[in-house]
Short mmCIF file of C-alpha atoms and ligand atoms in Angstrom, two decimals:
data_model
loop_
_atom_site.label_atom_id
_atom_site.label_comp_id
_atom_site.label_asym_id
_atom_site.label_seq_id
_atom_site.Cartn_x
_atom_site.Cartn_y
_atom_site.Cartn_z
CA UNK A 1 -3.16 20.52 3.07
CA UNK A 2 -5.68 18.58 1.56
CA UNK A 3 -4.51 14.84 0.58
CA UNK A 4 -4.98 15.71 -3.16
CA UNK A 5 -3.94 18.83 -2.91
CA UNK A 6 -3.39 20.37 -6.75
CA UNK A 7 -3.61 16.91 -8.28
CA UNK A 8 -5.57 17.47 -11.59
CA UNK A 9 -8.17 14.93 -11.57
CA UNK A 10 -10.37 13.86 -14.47
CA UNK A 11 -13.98 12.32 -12.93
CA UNK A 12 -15.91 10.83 -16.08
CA UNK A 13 -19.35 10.51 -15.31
CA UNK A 14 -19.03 13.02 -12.79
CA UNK A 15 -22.37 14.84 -13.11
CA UNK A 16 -24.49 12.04 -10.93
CA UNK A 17 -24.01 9.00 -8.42
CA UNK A 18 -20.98 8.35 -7.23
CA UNK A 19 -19.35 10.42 -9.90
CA UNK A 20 -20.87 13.68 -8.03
CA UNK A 21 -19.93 12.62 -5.35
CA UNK A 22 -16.23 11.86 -5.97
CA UNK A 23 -15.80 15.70 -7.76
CA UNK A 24 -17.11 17.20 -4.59
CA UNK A 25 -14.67 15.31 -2.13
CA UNK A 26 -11.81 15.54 -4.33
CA UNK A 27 -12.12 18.83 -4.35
CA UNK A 28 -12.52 19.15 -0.61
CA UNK A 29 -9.29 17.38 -0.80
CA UNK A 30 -7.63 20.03 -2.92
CA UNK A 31 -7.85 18.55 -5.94
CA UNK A 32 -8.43 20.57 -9.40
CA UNK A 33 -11.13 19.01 -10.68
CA UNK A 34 -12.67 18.36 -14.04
CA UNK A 35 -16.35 17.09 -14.45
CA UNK A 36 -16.63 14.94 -17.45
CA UNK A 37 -20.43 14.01 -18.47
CA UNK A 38 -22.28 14.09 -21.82
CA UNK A 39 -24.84 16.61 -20.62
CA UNK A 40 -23.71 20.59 -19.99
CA UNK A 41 -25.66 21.66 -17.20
CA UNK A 42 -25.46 18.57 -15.03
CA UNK A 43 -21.68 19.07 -15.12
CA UNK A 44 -21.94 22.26 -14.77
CA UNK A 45 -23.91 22.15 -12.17
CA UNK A 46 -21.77 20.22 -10.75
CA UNK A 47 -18.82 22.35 -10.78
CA UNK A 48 -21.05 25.46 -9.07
CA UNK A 49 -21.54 23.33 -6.22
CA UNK A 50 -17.69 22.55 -6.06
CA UNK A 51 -16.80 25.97 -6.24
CA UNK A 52 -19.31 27.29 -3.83
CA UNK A 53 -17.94 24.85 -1.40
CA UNK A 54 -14.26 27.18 -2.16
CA UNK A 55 -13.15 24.27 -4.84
CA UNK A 56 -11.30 24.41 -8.63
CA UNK A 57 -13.43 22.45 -10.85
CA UNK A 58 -13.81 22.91 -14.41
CA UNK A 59 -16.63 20.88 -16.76
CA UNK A 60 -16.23 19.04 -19.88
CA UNK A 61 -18.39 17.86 -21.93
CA UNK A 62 -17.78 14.90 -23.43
CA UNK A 63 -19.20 11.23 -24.16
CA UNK A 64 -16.35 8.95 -23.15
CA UNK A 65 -17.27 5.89 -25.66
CA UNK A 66 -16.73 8.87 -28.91
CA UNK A 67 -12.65 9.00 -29.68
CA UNK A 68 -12.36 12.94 -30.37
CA UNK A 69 -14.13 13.36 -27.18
CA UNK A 70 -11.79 11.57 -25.20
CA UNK A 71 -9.03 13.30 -26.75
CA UNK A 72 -10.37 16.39 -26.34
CA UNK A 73 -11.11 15.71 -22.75
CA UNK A 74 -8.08 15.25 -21.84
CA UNK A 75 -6.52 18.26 -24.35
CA UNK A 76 -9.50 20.76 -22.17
CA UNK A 77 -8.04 19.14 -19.01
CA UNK A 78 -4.22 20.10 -19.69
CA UNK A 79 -5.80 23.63 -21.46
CA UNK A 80 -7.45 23.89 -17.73
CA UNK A 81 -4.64 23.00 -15.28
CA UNK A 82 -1.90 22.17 -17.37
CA UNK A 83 -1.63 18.19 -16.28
CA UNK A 84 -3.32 15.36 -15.92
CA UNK A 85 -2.65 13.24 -12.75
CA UNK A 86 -5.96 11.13 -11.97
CA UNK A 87 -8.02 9.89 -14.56
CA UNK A 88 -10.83 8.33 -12.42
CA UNK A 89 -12.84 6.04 -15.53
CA UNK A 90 -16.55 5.92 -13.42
CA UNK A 91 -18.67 6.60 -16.13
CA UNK A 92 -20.89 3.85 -17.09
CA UNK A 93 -24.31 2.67 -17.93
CA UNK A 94 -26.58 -0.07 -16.96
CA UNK A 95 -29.44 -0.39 -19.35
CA UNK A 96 -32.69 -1.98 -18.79
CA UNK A 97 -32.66 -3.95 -21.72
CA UNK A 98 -29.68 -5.73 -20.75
CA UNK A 99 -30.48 -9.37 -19.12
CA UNK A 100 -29.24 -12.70 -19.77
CA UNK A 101 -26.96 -13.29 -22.90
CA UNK A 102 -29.92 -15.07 -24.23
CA UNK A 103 -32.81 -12.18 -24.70
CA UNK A 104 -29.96 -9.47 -24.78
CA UNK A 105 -29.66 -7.50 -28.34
CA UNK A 106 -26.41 -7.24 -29.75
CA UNK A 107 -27.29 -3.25 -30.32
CA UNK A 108 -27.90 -3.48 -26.56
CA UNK A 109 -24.60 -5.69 -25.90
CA UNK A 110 -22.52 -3.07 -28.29
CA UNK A 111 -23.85 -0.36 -26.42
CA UNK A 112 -22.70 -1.22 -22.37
CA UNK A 113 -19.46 -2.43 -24.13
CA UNK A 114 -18.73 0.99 -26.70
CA UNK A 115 -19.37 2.94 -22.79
CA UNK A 116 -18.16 0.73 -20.13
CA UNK A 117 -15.05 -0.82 -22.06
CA UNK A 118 -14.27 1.46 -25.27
CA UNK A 119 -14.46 4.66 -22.63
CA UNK A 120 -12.03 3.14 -20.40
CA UNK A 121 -9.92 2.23 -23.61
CA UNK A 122 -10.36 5.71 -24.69
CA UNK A 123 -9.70 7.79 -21.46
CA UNK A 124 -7.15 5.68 -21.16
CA UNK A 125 -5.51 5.76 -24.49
CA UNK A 126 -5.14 9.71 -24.30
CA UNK A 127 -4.57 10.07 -20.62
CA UNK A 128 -1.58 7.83 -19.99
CA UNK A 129 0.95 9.44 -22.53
CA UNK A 130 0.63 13.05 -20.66
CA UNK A 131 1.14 10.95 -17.36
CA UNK A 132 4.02 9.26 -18.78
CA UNK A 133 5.59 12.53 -20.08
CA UNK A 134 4.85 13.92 -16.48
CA UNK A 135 6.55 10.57 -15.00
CA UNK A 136 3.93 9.78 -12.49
CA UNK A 137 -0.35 9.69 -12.53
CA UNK A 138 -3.27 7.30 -10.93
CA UNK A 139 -5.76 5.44 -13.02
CA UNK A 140 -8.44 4.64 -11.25
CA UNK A 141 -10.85 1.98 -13.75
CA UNK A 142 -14.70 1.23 -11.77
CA UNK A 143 -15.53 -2.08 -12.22
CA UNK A 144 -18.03 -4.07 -10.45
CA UNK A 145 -18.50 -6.50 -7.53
CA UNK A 146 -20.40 -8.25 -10.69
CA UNK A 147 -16.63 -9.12 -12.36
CA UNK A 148 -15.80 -11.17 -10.05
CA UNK A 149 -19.61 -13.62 -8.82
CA UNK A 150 -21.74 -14.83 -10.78
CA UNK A 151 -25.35 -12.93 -10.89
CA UNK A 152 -28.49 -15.39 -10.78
CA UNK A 153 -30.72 -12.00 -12.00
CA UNK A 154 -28.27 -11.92 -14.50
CA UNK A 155 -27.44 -8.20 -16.50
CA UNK A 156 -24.69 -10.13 -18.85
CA UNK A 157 -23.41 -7.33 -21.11
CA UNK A 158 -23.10 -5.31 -18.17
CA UNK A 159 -20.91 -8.26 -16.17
CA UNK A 160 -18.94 -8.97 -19.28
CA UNK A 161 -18.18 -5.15 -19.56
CA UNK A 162 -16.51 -5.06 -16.06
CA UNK A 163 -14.99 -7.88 -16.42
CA UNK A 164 -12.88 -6.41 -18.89
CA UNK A 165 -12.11 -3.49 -16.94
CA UNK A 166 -10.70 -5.38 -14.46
CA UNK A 167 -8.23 -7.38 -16.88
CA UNK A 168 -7.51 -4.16 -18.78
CA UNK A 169 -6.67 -2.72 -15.39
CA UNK A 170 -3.81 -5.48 -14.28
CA UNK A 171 -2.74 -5.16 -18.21
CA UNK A 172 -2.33 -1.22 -17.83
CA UNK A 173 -0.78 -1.66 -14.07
CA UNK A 174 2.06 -3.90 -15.32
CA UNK A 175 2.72 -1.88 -18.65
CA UNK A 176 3.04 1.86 -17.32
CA UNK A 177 4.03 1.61 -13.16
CA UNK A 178 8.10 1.39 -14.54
CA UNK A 179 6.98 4.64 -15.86
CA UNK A 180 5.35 6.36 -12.81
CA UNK A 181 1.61 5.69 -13.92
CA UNK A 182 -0.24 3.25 -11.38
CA UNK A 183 -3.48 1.60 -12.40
CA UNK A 184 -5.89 0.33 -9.97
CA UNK A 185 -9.78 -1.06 -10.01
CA UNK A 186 -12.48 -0.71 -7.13
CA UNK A 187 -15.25 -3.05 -7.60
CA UNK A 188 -17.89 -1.43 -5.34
CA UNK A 189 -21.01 -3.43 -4.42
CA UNK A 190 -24.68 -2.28 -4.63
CA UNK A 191 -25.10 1.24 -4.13
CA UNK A 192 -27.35 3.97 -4.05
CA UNK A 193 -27.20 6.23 -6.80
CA UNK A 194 -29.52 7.09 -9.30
CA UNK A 195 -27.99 3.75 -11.77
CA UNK A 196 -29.27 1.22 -9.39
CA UNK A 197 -31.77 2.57 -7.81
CA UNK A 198 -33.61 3.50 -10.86
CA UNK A 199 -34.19 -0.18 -11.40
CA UNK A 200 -34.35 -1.76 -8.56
CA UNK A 201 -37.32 0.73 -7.43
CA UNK A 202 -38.86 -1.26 -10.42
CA UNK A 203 -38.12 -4.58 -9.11
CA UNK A 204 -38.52 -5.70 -5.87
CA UNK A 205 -37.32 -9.23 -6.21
CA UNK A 206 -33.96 -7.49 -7.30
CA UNK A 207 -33.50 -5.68 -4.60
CA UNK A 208 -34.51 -8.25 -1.62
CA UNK A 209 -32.31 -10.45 -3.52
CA UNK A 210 -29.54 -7.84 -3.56
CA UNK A 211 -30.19 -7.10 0.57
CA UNK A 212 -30.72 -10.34 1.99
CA UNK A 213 -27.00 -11.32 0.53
CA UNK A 214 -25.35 -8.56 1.70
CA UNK A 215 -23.79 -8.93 5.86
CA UNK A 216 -24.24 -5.41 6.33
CA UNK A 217 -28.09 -5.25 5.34
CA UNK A 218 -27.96 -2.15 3.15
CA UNK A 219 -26.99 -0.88 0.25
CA UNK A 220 -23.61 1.07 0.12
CA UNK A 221 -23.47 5.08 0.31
CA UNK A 222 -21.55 6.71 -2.59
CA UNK A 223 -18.76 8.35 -0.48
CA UNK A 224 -18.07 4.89 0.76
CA UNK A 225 -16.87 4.13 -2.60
CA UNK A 226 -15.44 7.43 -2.91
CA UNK A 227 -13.09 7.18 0.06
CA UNK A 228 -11.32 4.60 -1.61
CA UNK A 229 -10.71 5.74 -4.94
CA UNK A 230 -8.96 9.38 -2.77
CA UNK A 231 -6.61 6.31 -1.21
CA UNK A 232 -5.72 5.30 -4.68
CA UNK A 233 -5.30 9.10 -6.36
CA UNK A 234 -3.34 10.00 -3.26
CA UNK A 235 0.02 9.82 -2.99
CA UNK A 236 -1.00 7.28 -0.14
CA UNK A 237 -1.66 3.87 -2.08
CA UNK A 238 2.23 4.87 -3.92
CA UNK A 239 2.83 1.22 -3.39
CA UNK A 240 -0.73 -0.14 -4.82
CA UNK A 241 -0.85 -1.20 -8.49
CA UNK A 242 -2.97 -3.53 -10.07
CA UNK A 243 -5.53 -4.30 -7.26
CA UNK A 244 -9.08 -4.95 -7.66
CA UNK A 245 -10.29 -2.77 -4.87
CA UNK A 246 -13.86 -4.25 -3.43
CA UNK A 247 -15.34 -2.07 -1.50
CA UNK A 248 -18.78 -4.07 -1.00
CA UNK A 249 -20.20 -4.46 2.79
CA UNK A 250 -19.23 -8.10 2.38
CA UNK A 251 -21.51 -9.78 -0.38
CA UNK A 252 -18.72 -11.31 -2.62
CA UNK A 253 -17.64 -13.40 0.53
CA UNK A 254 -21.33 -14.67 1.81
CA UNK A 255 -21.53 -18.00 1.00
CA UNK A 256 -25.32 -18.73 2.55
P1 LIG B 1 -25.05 7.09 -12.32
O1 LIG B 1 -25.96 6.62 -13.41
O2 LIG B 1 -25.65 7.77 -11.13
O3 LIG B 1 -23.94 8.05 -12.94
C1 LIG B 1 -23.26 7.70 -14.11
C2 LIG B 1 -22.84 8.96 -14.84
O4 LIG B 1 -22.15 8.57 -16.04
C3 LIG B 1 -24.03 9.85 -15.28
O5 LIG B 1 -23.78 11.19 -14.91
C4 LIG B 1 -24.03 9.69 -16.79
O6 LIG B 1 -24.51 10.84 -17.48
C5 LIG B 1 -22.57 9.43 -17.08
N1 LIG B 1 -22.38 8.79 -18.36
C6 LIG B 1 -23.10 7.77 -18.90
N2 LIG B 1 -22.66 7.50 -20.13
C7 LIG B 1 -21.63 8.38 -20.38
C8 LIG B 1 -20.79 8.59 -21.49
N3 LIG B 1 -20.92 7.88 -22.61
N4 LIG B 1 -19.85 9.57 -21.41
C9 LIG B 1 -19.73 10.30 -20.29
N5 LIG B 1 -20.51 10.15 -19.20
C10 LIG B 1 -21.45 9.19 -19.26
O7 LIG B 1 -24.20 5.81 -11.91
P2 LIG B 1 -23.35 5.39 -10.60
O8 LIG B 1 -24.11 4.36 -9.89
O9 LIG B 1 -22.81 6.56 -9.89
O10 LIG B 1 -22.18 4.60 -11.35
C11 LIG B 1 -20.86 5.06 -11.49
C12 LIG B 1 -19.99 3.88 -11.88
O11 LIG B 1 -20.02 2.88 -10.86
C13 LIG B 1 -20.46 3.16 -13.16
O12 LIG B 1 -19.33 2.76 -13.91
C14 LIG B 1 -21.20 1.95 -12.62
O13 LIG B 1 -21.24 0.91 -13.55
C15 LIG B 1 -20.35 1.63 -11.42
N6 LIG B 1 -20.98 0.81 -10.40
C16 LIG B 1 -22.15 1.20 -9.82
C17 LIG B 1 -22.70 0.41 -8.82
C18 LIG B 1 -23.97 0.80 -8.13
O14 LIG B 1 -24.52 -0.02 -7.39
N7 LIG B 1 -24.47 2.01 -8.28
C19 LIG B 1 -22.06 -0.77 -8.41
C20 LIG B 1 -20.86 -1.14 -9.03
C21 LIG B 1 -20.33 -0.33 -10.02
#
């Protein structure tokens, strides 16, 4: 028995990074999975490779910041597999554009927040009833090592969006555990997807910056991340609610 076994998880984002990564080891771990991105054949794509590998995944399309999506995500998940007991909120963007407060554009601003913050909300919003109902789900929120130091190559809109995951996520724990529905964080540290590496291969200071700080010398590996976040949608971390998991090689603790 897997340690999800037939625990109907909802991956946003779930067509690349750590996202991808997380569908294909929940399902290894018997979860029924359902691949939430805004493009149709990376998700589905996605779920072939799950299934080849002898797994239950289903795709969805959906953009997480739009509300009928969300609902409708969540409505396709319980049309699926009947429940809904992980909602895993990873999708998330990290634009270019976005620097310090001071040359940022509010379109730019109003865009990380409408993804990073108003898709949490959203997921969120039409998630947690069904898991009430069912008396019991996991809500796992991705934040950012970035919520919690300060950044001196500064990405603010993207800082200020995980920042409010994080609060949303000790707001959500203490509402909804007397009803069964835990809600935890992971703030994972630099790692290698497609997000980060994408600009970093663009700037070099960035990413010495980003190395030299870190104990471990490298950048994390997605199912690094991903091992934590089956801890919290396992039956497991029963007794964990409201933590800001940081999963990071060590870089929020280096002080020199
Ligand atoms: P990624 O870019 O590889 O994957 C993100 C996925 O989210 C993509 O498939 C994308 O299509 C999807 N997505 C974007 N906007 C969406 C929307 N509106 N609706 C639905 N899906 C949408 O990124 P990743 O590095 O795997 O990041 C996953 C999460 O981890 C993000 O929330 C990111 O902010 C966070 N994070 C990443 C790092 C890192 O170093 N990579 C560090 C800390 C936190």
């Amino acid at each position: 028995m897997g340690r999800l076994q037939n625990k109907v998880s909802i991956i946003t984002g779930g067509a690349s990074g750590m996202g991808r990564v997380a569908a294909r080891m929940f399902a290894a771990e018997g979860a029924k999975v359902v691949v939430a991105d805004v493009t149709e054949p990376a998700a589905q794509s996605v779920v072939d490779e799950v299934k080849a590998a002898g797994g239950q995944a289903v795709a969805v399309v959906a953009d997480v910041s739009k509300e009928p999506d969300a609902k409708r995500m969540i409505d396709e998940t319980i049309a699926a597999f009947g429940r809904v007991d992980v909602l895993y909120n990873n999708a998330g963007i990290m634009p270019e554009a976005d620097h310090s407060v001071i040359d940022t554009s509010v379109e730019d601003w109003d865009r990380v927040m409408a993804v990073n913050v108003r898709g949490v909300f959203l997921g969120c919003k039409y998630a947690i009833p069904k898991m009430v109902e069912q008396g019991s789900g996991s809500v796992i929120n991705i934040s950012s090592f970035v919520a919690i130091l300060g950044c001196s190559n500064p990405q603010d809109a993207y800082t200020a969006s995980k920042g409010a995951v994080l609060a949303l996520t000790k707001s959500l724990a203490v509402q909804f555990a007397p009803k069964g529905v835990r809600t935890n964080a992971i703030c994972p540290g630099p790692v290698e997807t497609p997000l980060l590496m994408d600009w970093l291969v663009k700037d070099e200071e960035a990413k010495r910056i980003r190395l030299a700080r870190n104990p471990t010398g490298r950048f994390g590996k997605p199912e690094e991340i991903v091992h934590m976040a089956i801890y919290l949608a396992s039956d497991e971390s029963r007794w964990t609610n409201g933590a800001a998991m940081v999963v990071d090689g060590g870089i929020t603790v280096n002080y020199f």
